[in-house]
Amino acid sequence: QDFTEKDFAEKLQSFRGFQTVKVLRESNANKCLFLHGKLNGQDAVVLLEKSPFDKEKVDELMNENTSLVETLKNDIYSTYTAFPEKSLNAVKATLIHPATPKHITKYTDQEAFVVHETEDIYQSVTLPYIESQAFSIQWVYNILEKKTESDRIVYEDDSPEVGFILLPDMKWDRKDIDALYLQAVVHKHGVKSLRDLDQSYLPLLRNILTKGEAAIKNKYGIPRSKLKVYIHYQPSYYHFHVHFTHVKLENPGFEADRAHLLSDVIENIEMKSDFYQHKTLTYKVREQDKLYQALKEYGYFEKEDNKS
Amino acid sequence: QDFTEKDFAEKLQSFRGFQTVKVLRESNANKCLFLHGKLNGQDAVVLLEKSPFDKEKVDELMNENTSLVETLKNDIYSTYTAFPEKSLNAVKATLIHPATPKHITKYTDQEAFVVHETEDIYQSVTLPYIESQAFSIQWVYNILEKKTESDRIVYEDDSPEVGFILLPDMKWDRKDIDALYLQAVVHKHGVKSLRDLDQSYLPLLRNILTKGEAAIKNKYGIPRSKLKVYIHYQPSYYHFHVHFTHVKLENPGFEADRAHLLSDVIENIEMKSDFYQHKTLTYKVREQDKLYQALKEYGYFEKEDNKS
């Protein structure tokens, strides 16, 4: 490799000179730590995450070079603190430098709140919020018109009423089948979310479920009993789309306060056409979400927390 | 500390002599690796998990002793592979030795399957399975009769019809408020699961929700907007109980194919008393679950996967 002097100057060899200002967030489950600090007098954000074990290097790990300190012993069970060789125990580090206040906010732990959105709250707060934001969904139209990502399309039904484009989610590496993640984006415009669905959309919903599952079985060999098919509420963008993931994928987007199984949605609407217009829908907001602000200004949380 | 010679002989100093037979399971999200191997000629199971970062030791980590190798640079963003000092980068290891075939099976990755349980499948497979198993729930009765765990009770409503005992879940350390996890166990016997609920149980369900939330606000200062309140289907034991967790707790038990929000359950039954007798309920089974075997013998999966 060739380095210019400038490259060399900027390429860090260690965290020498880094001064921690604050721990922004930590996750014990995922072994992450996000820091705000100073480097060369400028703000920096460092995202640290322990690496997964490398299956290919198990033999290098499980030998005399990994020292052990026993912490507990009970019959056939014992626990140890193990110290592997440095080279086998990497940490992934992302540095943002210089960092703006926006970066610092973005990676700071946010308070989360549970919202029980009644029909009335939807009409009074959520719907006006969605309409006032006038979110740009041009990027979705670009996909549907095949101006972008057309080489990524897995399946298409081009009907303007019940059709959709099926393509890999950005979070999927397209290699690990156990982590399969696709999205079906409908051709029809104007369906904002679950709240808009009634029996007039049953042909669309059934078509996505049936043809989406068939396309995935065809292309990847994954049968119906290995697939989770669901809708987000709130969605991350207000053009109707459906998530298809492998049963083994553990992702936060499948939590019970966000994911609604498409088969449940179809069944509920079959039972009662206006099910989702009247249903109280429960979801999580974070303090930096604009919807949280809108709900707060409306006095939602004050009222809610005085109930109990 | 005093060690007997026997203790000393059994206390491992390293993984010297360990021979890996097979990788049983790995989780990239949680940085775990489970191994089957041989140690002193006997079977062993080793469970490895990278430790979370220690917030108290950030300054020891973020200095010249942590070496960096740059992997990518783009404007203000750069990524590195970091190598912290051995002592700051521990791995938690659990050793089961000698291990039985049962241990090996227990820690082996299992195939998972999505089940769409219709009313008919419930009557034909699930209900007979529950009844045939005759699960012992004596331990639940012991809690309700205060023969065990009575010192752990957070709140009790002693009504035999709508009452319950609220106590910490075993998974909660009772210290970290952001990880709060309680269970409400009903005094009434014979309510197996969500499938049994109809309007005759509305007073019970509303009582658990209202008094459970109030007790948690009282004792821990956590308001309604910070609580997730839900039921599992399938439950882990067939005596009716409700989960209360902090909004921040990320636990697999809150996945959309297992957790049913109590507020949704109440609203659905208010709308239609026999909602849960007719509803198709979707959940995950693993190949070693007896319910999986029962469904398979019934031919459920064959039929299901020929649909798509």
mmCIF file of N, CA, C and O in Angstrom, chain A residues 132-167:
data_model
loop_
_atom_site.group_PDB
_atom_site.id
_atom_site.type_symbol
_atom_site.label_atom_id
_atom_site.label_comp_id
_atom_site.label_asym_id
_atom_site.label_seq_id
_atom_site.Cartn_x
_atom_site.Cartn_y
_atom_site.Cartn_z
ATOM 1 N N SER A 132 -48.366 17.403 7.524
ATOM 2 C CA SER A 132 -47.571 18.633 7.622
ATOM 3 C C SER A 132 -46.117 18.399 7.233
ATOM 4 O O SER A 132 -45.430 19.291 6.753
ATOM 5 N N GLN A 133 -45.648 17.163 7.460
ATOM 6 C CA GLN A 133 -44.243 16.880 7.171
ATOM 7 C C GLN A 133 -43.980 16.814 5.676
ATOM 8 O O GLN A 133 -42.890 17.120 5.226
ATOM 9 N N ALA A 134 -45.012 16.414 4.913
ATOM 10 C CA ALA A 134 -44.862 16.254 3.462
ATOM 11 C C ALA A 134 -43.541 15.551 3.131
ATOM 12 O O ALA A 134 -42.715 16.035 2.379
ATOM 13 N N PHE A 135 -43.347 14.391 3.780
ATOM 14 C CA PHE A 135 -42.131 13.605 3.589
ATOM 15 C C PHE A 135 -41.878 13.364 2.105
ATOM 16 O O PHE A 135 -42.800 13.063 1.364
ATOM 17 N N SER A 136 -40.658 13.483 1.692
ATOM 18 C CA SER A 136 -40.347 13.194 0.302
ATOM 19 C C SER A 136 -40.273 11.687 0.102
ATOM 20 O O SER A 136 -39.504 10.997 0.775
ATOM 21 N N ILE A 137 -41.111 11.185 -0.807
ATOM 22 C CA ILE A 137 -40.989 9.768 -1.127
ATOM 23 C C ILE A 137 -40.639 9.597 -2.599
ATOM 24 O O ILE A 137 -40.926 8.583 -3.216
ATOM 25 N N GLN A 138 -39.963 10.637 -3.137
ATOM 26 C CA GLN A 138 -39.506 10.563 -4.522
ATOM 27 C C GLN A 138 -38.616 9.340 -4.727
ATOM 28 O O GLN A 138 -38.691 8.682 -5.762
ATOM 29 N N TRP A 139 -37.801 9.033 -3.732
ATOM 30 C CA TRP A 139 -36.888 7.890 -3.861
ATOM 31 C C TRP A 139 -37.660 6.585 -4.048
ATOM 32 O O TRP A 139 -37.196 5.665 -4.717
ATOM 33 N N VAL A 140 -38.870 6.502 -3.455
ATOM 34 C CA VAL A 140 -39.701 5.306 -3.639
ATOM 35 C C VAL A 140 -40.222 5.270 -5.076
ATOM 36 O O VAL A 140 -40.168 4.228 -5.740
ATOM 37 N N TYR A 141 -40.695 6.437 -5.556
ATOM 38 C CA TYR A 141 -41.182 6.495 -6.939
ATOM 39 C C TYR A 141 -40.065 6.147 -7.918
ATOM 40 O O TYR A 141 -40.298 5.510 -8.946
ATOM 41 N N ASN A 142 -38.839 6.544 -7.607
ATOM 42 C CA ASN A 142 -37.702 6.203 -8.466
ATOM 43 C C ASN A 142 -37.505 4.689 -8.580
ATOM 44 O O ASN A 142 -37.175 4.175 -9.642
ATOM 45 N N ILE A 143 -37.708 4.009 -7.461
ATOM 46 C CA ILE A 143 -37.609 2.542 -7.488
ATOM 47 C C ILE A 143 -38.735 1.962 -8.330
ATOM 48 O O ILE A 143 -38.516 1.125 -9.210
ATOM 49 N N LEU A 144 -39.965 2.441 -8.093
ATOM 50 C CA LEU A 144 -41.130 1.888 -8.795
ATOM 51 C C LEU A 144 -41.053 2.163 -10.305
ATOM 52 O O LEU A 144 -41.524 1.361 -11.111
ATOM 53 N N GLU A 145 -40.439 3.301 -10.663
ATOM 54 C CA GLU A 145 -40.301 3.643 -12.089
ATOM 55 C C GLU A 145 -38.990 3.118 -12.674
ATOM 56 O O GLU A 145 -38.621 3.438 -13.797
ATOM 57 N N LYS A 146 -38.276 2.355 -11.863
ATOM 58 C CA LYS A 146 -37.019 1.707 -12.275
ATOM 59 C C LYS A 146 -35.938 2.688 -12.707
ATOM 60 O O LYS A 146 -35.136 2.402 -13.588
ATOM 61 N N LYS A 147 -35.970 3.869 -12.087
ATOM 62 C CA LYS A 147 -34.888 4.819 -12.321
ATOM 63 C C LYS A 147 -33.682 4.467 -11.449
ATOM 64 O O LYS A 147 -32.563 4.844 -11.750
ATOM 65 N N THR A 148 -33.930 3.794 -10.342
ATOM 66 C CA THR A 148 -32.828 3.332 -9.486
ATOM 67 C C THR A 148 -33.116 1.911 -9.020
ATOM 68 O O THR A 148 -34.274 1.494 -8.954
ATOM 69 N N GLU A 149 -32.056 1.202 -8.671
ATOM 70 C CA GLU A 149 -32.123 -0.117 -8.032
ATOM 71 C C GLU A 149 -32.806 -1.192 -8.867
ATOM 72 O O GLU A 149 -33.140 -2.251 -8.345
ATOM 73 N N SER A 150 -33.011 -0.945 -10.186
ATOM 74 C CA SER A 150 -33.766 -1.925 -10.972
ATOM 75 C C SER A 150 -33.010 -3.252 -11.074
ATOM 76 O O SER A 150 -33.624 -4.306 -11.238
ATOM 77 N N ASP A 151 -31.688 -3.200 -10.935
ATOM 78 C CA ASP A 151 -30.904 -4.435 -10.999
ATOM 79 C C ASP A 151 -31.083 -5.279 -9.734
ATOM 80 O O ASP A 151 -30.679 -6.430 -9.696
ATOM 81 N N ARG A 152 -31.695 -4.685 -8.691
ATOM 82 C CA ARG A 152 -31.868 -5.396 -7.429
ATOM 83 C C ARG A 152 -33.236 -6.089 -7.323
ATOM 84 O O ARG A 152 -33.479 -6.833 -6.370
ATOM 85 N N ILE A 153 -34.117 -5.839 -8.298
ATOM 86 C CA ILE A 153 -35.484 -6.366 -8.195
ATOM 87 C C ILE A 153 -35.498 -7.893 -8.213
ATOM 88 O O ILE A 153 -34.924 -8.528 -9.089
ATOM 89 N N VAL A 154 -36.156 -8.481 -7.214
ATOM 90 C CA VAL A 154 -36.253 -9.936 -7.101
ATOM 91 C C VAL A 154 -37.504 -10.439 -7.814
ATOM 92 O O VAL A 154 -37.513 -11.511 -8.407
ATOM 93 N N TYR A 155 -38.571 -9.633 -7.741
ATOM 94 C CA TYR A 155 -39.834 -10.035 -8.360
ATOM 95 C C TYR A 155 -40.673 -8.787 -8.576
ATOM 96 O O TYR A 155 -40.614 -7.853 -7.774
ATOM 97 N N GLU A 156 -41.461 -8.774 -9.653
ATOM 98 C CA GLU A 156 -42.395 -7.668 -9.830
ATOM 99 C C GLU A 156 -43.740 -8.166 -10.323
ATOM 100 O O GLU A 156 -43.832 -9.040 -11.183
ATOM 101 N N ASP A 157 -44.788 -7.602 -9.745
ATOM 102 C CA ASP A 157 -46.136 -7.722 -10.292
ATOM 103 C C ASP A 157 -46.495 -6.301 -10.693
ATOM 104 O O ASP A 157 -46.596 -5.425 -9.831
ATOM 105 N N ASP A 158 -46.677 -6.043 -12.003
ATOM 106 C CA ASP A 158 -46.770 -4.644 -12.428
ATOM 107 C C ASP A 158 -48.184 -4.062 -12.449
ATOM 108 O O ASP A 158 -48.397 -2.962 -12.956
ATOM 109 N N SER A 159 -49.129 -4.780 -11.874
ATOM 110 C CA SER A 159 -50.486 -4.233 -11.780
ATOM 111 C C SER A 159 -50.489 -2.943 -10.961
ATOM 112 O O SER A 159 -49.946 -2.909 -9.852
ATOM 113 N N PRO A 160 -51.106 -1.860 -11.494
ATOM 114 C CA PRO A 160 -51.106 -0.608 -10.736
ATOM 115 C C PRO A 160 -51.975 -0.683 -9.465
ATOM 116 O O PRO A 160 -51.750 0.073 -8.525
ATOM 117 N N GLU A 161 -52.916 -1.612 -9.416
ATOM 118 C CA GLU A 161 -53.795 -1.703 -8.243
ATOM 119 C C GLU A 161 -53.290 -2.683 -7.182
ATOM 120 O O GLU A 161 -53.327 -2.390 -5.992
ATOM 121 N N VAL A 162 -52.861 -3.880 -7.615
ATOM 122 C CA VAL A 162 -52.466 -4.903 -6.636
ATOM 123 C C VAL A 162 -50.998 -5.307 -6.780
ATOM 124 O O VAL A 162 -50.535 -6.215 -6.099
ATOM 125 N N GLY A 163 -50.259 -4.602 -7.646
ATOM 126 C CA GLY A 163 -48.878 -5.002 -7.924
ATOM 127 C C GLY A 163 -47.872 -4.428 -6.947
ATOM 128 O O GLY A 163 -48.184 -3.536 -6.146
ATOM 129 N N PHE A 164 -46.663 -4.932 -7.033
ATOM 130 C CA PHE A 164 -45.589 -4.495 -6.133
ATOM 131 C C PHE A 164 -44.242 -4.896 -6.696
ATOM 132 O O PHE A 164 -44.161 -5.746 -7.599
ATOM 133 N N ILE A 165 -43.210 -4.262 -6.148
ATOM 134 C CA ILE A 165 -41.835 -4.646 -6.468
ATOM 135 C C ILE A 165 -41.221 -5.237 -5.207
ATOM 136 O O ILE A 165 -41.355 -4.666 -4.124
ATOM 137 N N LEU A 166 -40.589 -6.402 -5.355
ATOM 138 C CA LEU A 166 -39.951 -7.063 -4.215
ATOM 139 C C LEU A 166 -38.449 -6.912 -4.367
ATOM 140 O O LEU A 166 -37.893 -7.306 -5.398
ATOM 141 N N LEU A 167 -37.797 -6.328 -3.359
ATOM 142 C CA LEU A 167 -36.334 -6.177 -3.459
ATOM 143 C C LEU A 167 -35.667 -6.275 -2.098
ATOM 144 O O LEU A 167 -36.328 -6.121 -1.081
#
